mmCIF file of C-alpha atoms in Angstrom:
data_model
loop_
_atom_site.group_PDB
_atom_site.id
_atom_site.type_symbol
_atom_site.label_atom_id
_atom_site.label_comp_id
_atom_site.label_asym_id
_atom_site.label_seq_id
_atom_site.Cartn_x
_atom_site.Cartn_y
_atom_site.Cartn_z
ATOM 1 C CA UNK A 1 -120.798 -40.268 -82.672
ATOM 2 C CA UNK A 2 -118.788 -41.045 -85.750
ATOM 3 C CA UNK A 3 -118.612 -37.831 -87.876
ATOM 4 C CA UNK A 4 -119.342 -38.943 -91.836
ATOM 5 C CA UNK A 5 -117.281 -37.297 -94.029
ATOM 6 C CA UNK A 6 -120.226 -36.403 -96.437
ATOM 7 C CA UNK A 7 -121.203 -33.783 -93.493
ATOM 8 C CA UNK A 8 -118.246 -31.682 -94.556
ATOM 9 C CA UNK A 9 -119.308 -31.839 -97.756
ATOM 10 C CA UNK A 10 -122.878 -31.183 -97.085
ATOM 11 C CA UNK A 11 -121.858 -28.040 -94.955
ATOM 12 C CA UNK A 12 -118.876 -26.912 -97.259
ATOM 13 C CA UNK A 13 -121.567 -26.735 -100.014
ATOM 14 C CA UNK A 14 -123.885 -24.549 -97.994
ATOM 15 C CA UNK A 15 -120.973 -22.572 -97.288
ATOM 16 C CA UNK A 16 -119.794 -21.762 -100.676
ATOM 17 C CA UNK A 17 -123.059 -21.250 -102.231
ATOM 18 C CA UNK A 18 -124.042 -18.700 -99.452
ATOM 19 C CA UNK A 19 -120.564 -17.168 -99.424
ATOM 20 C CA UNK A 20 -120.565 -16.071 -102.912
ATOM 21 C CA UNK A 21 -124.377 -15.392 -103.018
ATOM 22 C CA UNK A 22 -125.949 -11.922 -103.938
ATOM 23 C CA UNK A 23 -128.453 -12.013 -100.731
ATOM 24 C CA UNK A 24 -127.197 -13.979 -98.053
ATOM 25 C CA UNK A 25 -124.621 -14.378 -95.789
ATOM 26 C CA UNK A 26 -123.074 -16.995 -93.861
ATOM 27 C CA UNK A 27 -124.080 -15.707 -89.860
ATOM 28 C CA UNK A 28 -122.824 -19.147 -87.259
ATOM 29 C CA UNK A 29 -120.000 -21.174 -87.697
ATOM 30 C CA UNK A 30 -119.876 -25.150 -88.641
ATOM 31 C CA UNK A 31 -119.775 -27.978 -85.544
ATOM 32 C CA UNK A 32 -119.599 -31.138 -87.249
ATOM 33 C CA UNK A 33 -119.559 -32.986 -83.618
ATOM 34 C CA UNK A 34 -123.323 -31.313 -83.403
ATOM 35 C CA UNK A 35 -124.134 -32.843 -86.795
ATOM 36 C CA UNK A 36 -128.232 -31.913 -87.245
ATOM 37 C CA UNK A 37 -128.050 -28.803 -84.411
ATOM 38 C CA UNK A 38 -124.802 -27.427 -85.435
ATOM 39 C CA UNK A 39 -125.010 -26.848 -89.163
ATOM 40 C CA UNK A 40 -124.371 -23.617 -91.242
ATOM 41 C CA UNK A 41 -126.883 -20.539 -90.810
ATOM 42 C CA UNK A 42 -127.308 -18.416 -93.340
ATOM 43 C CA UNK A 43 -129.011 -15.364 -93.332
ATOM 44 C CA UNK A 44 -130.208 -12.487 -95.713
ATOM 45 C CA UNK A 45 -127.208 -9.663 -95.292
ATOM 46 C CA UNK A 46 -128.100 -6.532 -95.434
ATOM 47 C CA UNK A 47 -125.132 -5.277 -97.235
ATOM 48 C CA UNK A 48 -125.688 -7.446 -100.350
ATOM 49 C CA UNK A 49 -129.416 -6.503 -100.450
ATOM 50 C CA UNK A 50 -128.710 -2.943 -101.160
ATOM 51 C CA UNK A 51 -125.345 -3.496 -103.218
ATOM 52 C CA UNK A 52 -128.070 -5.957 -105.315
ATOM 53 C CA UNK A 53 -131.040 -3.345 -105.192
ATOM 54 C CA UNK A 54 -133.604 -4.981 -102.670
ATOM 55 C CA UNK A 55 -134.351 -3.584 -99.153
ATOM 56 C CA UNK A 56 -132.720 -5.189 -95.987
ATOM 57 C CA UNK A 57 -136.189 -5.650 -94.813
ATOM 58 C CA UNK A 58 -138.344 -8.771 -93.972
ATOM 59 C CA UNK A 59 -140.205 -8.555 -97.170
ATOM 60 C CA UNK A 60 -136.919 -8.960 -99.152
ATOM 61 C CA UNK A 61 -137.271 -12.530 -97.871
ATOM 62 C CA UNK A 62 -140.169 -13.366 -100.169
ATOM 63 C CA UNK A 63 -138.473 -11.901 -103.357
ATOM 64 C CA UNK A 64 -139.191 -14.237 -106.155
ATOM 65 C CA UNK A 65 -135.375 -13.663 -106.933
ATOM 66 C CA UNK A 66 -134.288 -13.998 -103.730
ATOM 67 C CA UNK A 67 -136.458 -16.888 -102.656
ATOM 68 C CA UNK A 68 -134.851 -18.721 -105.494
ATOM 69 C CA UNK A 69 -131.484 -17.862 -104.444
ATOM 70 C CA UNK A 70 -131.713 -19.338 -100.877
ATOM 71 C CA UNK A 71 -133.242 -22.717 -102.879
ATOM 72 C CA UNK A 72 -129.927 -23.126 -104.427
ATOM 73 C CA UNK A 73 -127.829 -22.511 -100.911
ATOM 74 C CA UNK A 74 -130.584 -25.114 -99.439
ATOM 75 C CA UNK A 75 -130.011 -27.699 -102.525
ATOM 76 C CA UNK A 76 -126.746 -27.515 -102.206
ATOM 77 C CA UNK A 77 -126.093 -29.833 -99.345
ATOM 78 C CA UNK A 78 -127.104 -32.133 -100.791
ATOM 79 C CA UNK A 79 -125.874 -31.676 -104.331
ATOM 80 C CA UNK A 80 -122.269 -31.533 -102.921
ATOM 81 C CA UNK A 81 -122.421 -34.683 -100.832
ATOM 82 C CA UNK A 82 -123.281 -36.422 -104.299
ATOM 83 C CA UNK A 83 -120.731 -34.577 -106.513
ATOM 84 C CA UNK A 84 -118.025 -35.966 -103.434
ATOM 85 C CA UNK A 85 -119.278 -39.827 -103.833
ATOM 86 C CA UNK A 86 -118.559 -39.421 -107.765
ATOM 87 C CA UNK A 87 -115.217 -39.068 -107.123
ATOM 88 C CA UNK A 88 -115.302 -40.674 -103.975
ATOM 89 C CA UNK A 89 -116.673 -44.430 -103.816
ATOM 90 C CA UNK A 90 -116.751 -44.858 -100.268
ATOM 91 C CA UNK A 91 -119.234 -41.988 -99.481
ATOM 92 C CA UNK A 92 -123.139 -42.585 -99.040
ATOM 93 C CA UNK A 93 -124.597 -39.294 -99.562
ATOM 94 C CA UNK A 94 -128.054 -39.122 -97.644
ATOM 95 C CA UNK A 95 -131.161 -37.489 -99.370
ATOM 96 C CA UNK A 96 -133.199 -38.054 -95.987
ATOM 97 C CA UNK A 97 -130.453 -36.146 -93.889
ATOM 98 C CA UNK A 98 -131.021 -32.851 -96.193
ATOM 99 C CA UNK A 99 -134.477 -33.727 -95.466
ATOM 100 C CA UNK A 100 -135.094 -30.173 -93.042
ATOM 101 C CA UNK A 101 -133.043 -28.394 -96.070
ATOM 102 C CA UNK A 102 -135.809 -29.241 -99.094
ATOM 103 C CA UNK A 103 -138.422 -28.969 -96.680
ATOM 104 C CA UNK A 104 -137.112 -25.442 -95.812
ATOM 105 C CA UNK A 105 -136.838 -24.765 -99.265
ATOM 106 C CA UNK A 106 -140.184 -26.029 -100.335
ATOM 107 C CA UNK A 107 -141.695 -23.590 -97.468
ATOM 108 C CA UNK A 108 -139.748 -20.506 -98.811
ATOM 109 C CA UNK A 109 -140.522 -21.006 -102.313
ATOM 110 C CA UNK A 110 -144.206 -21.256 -101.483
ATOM 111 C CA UNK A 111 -144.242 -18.152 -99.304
ATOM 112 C CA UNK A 112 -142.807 -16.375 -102.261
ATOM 113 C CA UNK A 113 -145.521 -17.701 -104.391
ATOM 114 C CA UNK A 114 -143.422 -20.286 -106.770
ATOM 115 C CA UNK A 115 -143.991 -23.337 -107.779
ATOM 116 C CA UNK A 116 -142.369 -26.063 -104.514
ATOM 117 C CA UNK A 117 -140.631 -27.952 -107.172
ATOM 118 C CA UNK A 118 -136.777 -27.771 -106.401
ATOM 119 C CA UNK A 119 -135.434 -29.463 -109.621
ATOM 120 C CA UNK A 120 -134.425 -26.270 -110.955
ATOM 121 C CA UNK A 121 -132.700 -24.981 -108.227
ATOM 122 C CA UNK A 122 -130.753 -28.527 -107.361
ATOM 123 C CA UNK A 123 -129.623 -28.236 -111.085
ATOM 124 C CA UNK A 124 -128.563 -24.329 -110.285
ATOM 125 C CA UNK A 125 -126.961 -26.125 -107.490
ATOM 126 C CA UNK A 126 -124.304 -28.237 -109.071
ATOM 127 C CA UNK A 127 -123.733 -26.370 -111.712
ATOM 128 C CA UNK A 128 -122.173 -23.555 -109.540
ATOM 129 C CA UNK A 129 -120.892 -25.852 -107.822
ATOM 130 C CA UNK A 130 -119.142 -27.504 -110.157
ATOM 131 C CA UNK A 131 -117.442 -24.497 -110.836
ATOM 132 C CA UNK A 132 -116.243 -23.863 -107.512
ATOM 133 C CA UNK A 133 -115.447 -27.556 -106.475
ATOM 134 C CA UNK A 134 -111.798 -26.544 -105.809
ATOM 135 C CA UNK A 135 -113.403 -24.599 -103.152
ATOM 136 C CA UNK A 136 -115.922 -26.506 -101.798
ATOM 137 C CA UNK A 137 -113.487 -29.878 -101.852
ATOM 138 C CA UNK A 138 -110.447 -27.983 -99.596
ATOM 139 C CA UNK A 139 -113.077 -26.650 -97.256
ATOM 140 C CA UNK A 140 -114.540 -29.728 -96.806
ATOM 141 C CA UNK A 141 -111.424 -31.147 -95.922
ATOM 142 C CA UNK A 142 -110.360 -28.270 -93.617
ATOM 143 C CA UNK A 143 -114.062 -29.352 -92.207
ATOM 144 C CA UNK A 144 -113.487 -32.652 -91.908
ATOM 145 C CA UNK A 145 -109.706 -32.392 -90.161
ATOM 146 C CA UNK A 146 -110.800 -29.720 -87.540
ATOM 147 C CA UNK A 147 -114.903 -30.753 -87.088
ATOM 148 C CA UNK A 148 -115.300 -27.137 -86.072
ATOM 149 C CA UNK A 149 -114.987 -23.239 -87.458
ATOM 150 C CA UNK A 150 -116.744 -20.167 -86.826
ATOM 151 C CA UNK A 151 -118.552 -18.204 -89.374
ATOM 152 C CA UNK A 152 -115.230 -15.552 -89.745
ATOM 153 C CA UNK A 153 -112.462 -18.843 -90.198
ATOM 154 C CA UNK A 154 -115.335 -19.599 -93.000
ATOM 155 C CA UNK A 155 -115.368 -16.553 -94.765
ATOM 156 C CA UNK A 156 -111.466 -16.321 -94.538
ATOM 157 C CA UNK A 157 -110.644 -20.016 -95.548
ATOM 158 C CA UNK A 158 -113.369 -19.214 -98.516
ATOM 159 C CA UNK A 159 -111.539 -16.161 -99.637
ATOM 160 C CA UNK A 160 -107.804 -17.736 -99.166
ATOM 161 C CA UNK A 161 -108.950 -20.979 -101.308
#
């Protein structure tokens, strides 16, 4: 399998945007040789939830502020793989690969009982973005040159960019 370079970007985004969250955390590494099984997890951490005020607790999940939050780290995928091909002609970004991400997204936002529309946060998305690009564009490349890194050489590369 030939590894696209707009995966990096896809997963740097997610990355980023979940790194310097107020709720979540990044939890697994990235495997871009296991493209589609081996993307980024995120999860809720409990250490931000009660620097931020919310419980570590299921429920915390279906905070409307929350809820919104992971939208953005969902959007974001996709968001950076198109901010890339601006700069970058020769990359296709894919709307139907973030597919499982907007449909995860969608499903969140309606079990916190907002509006399914993810306009909003895809605008969030490359807006903070945009101001981290420096970021997002040397971990993508780090991505791209080793295909794999755990969650920690994440979190460290973030912090060291």
């Amino acid at each position: 399998m030939t590894i696209k370079k707009e995966a990096a970007f896809h997963e740097a985004a997610h990355a980023v945007t979940a790194y310097y969250s107020k709720f979540h955390s990044i939890v697994l590494g990235i495997d871009l040789e296991d493209y589609g099984a081996g993307e980024i997890f995120v999860s809720l951490s409990k250490s931000k939830c009660i620097e931020n005020g919310k419980p570590p607790s299921a429920e915390t999940a279906k905070d409307k502020e929350v809820s919104k939050e992971l939208a953005v780290i969902l959007c974001s995928g996709y968001v950076g793989e198109l901010i890339a091909a601006e700069t970058d002609p020769s990359l296709n970004p894919s709307r139907s690969s973030a597919g499982p991400d907007y449909q995860l997204a969608v499903q969140n936002l309606k079990a916190a009982g907002l509006s399914h529309k993810y306009d909003f946060h895809h605008d969030n998305a490359r807006t903070f973005l945009e101001s981290k690009w420096d970021v997002v564009n040397k971990l993508a490349e780090h991505l791209f040159s080793v295909k794999k890194e755990s969650a920690e050489n994440i979190i460290k590369f973030i912090e060291n960019a």
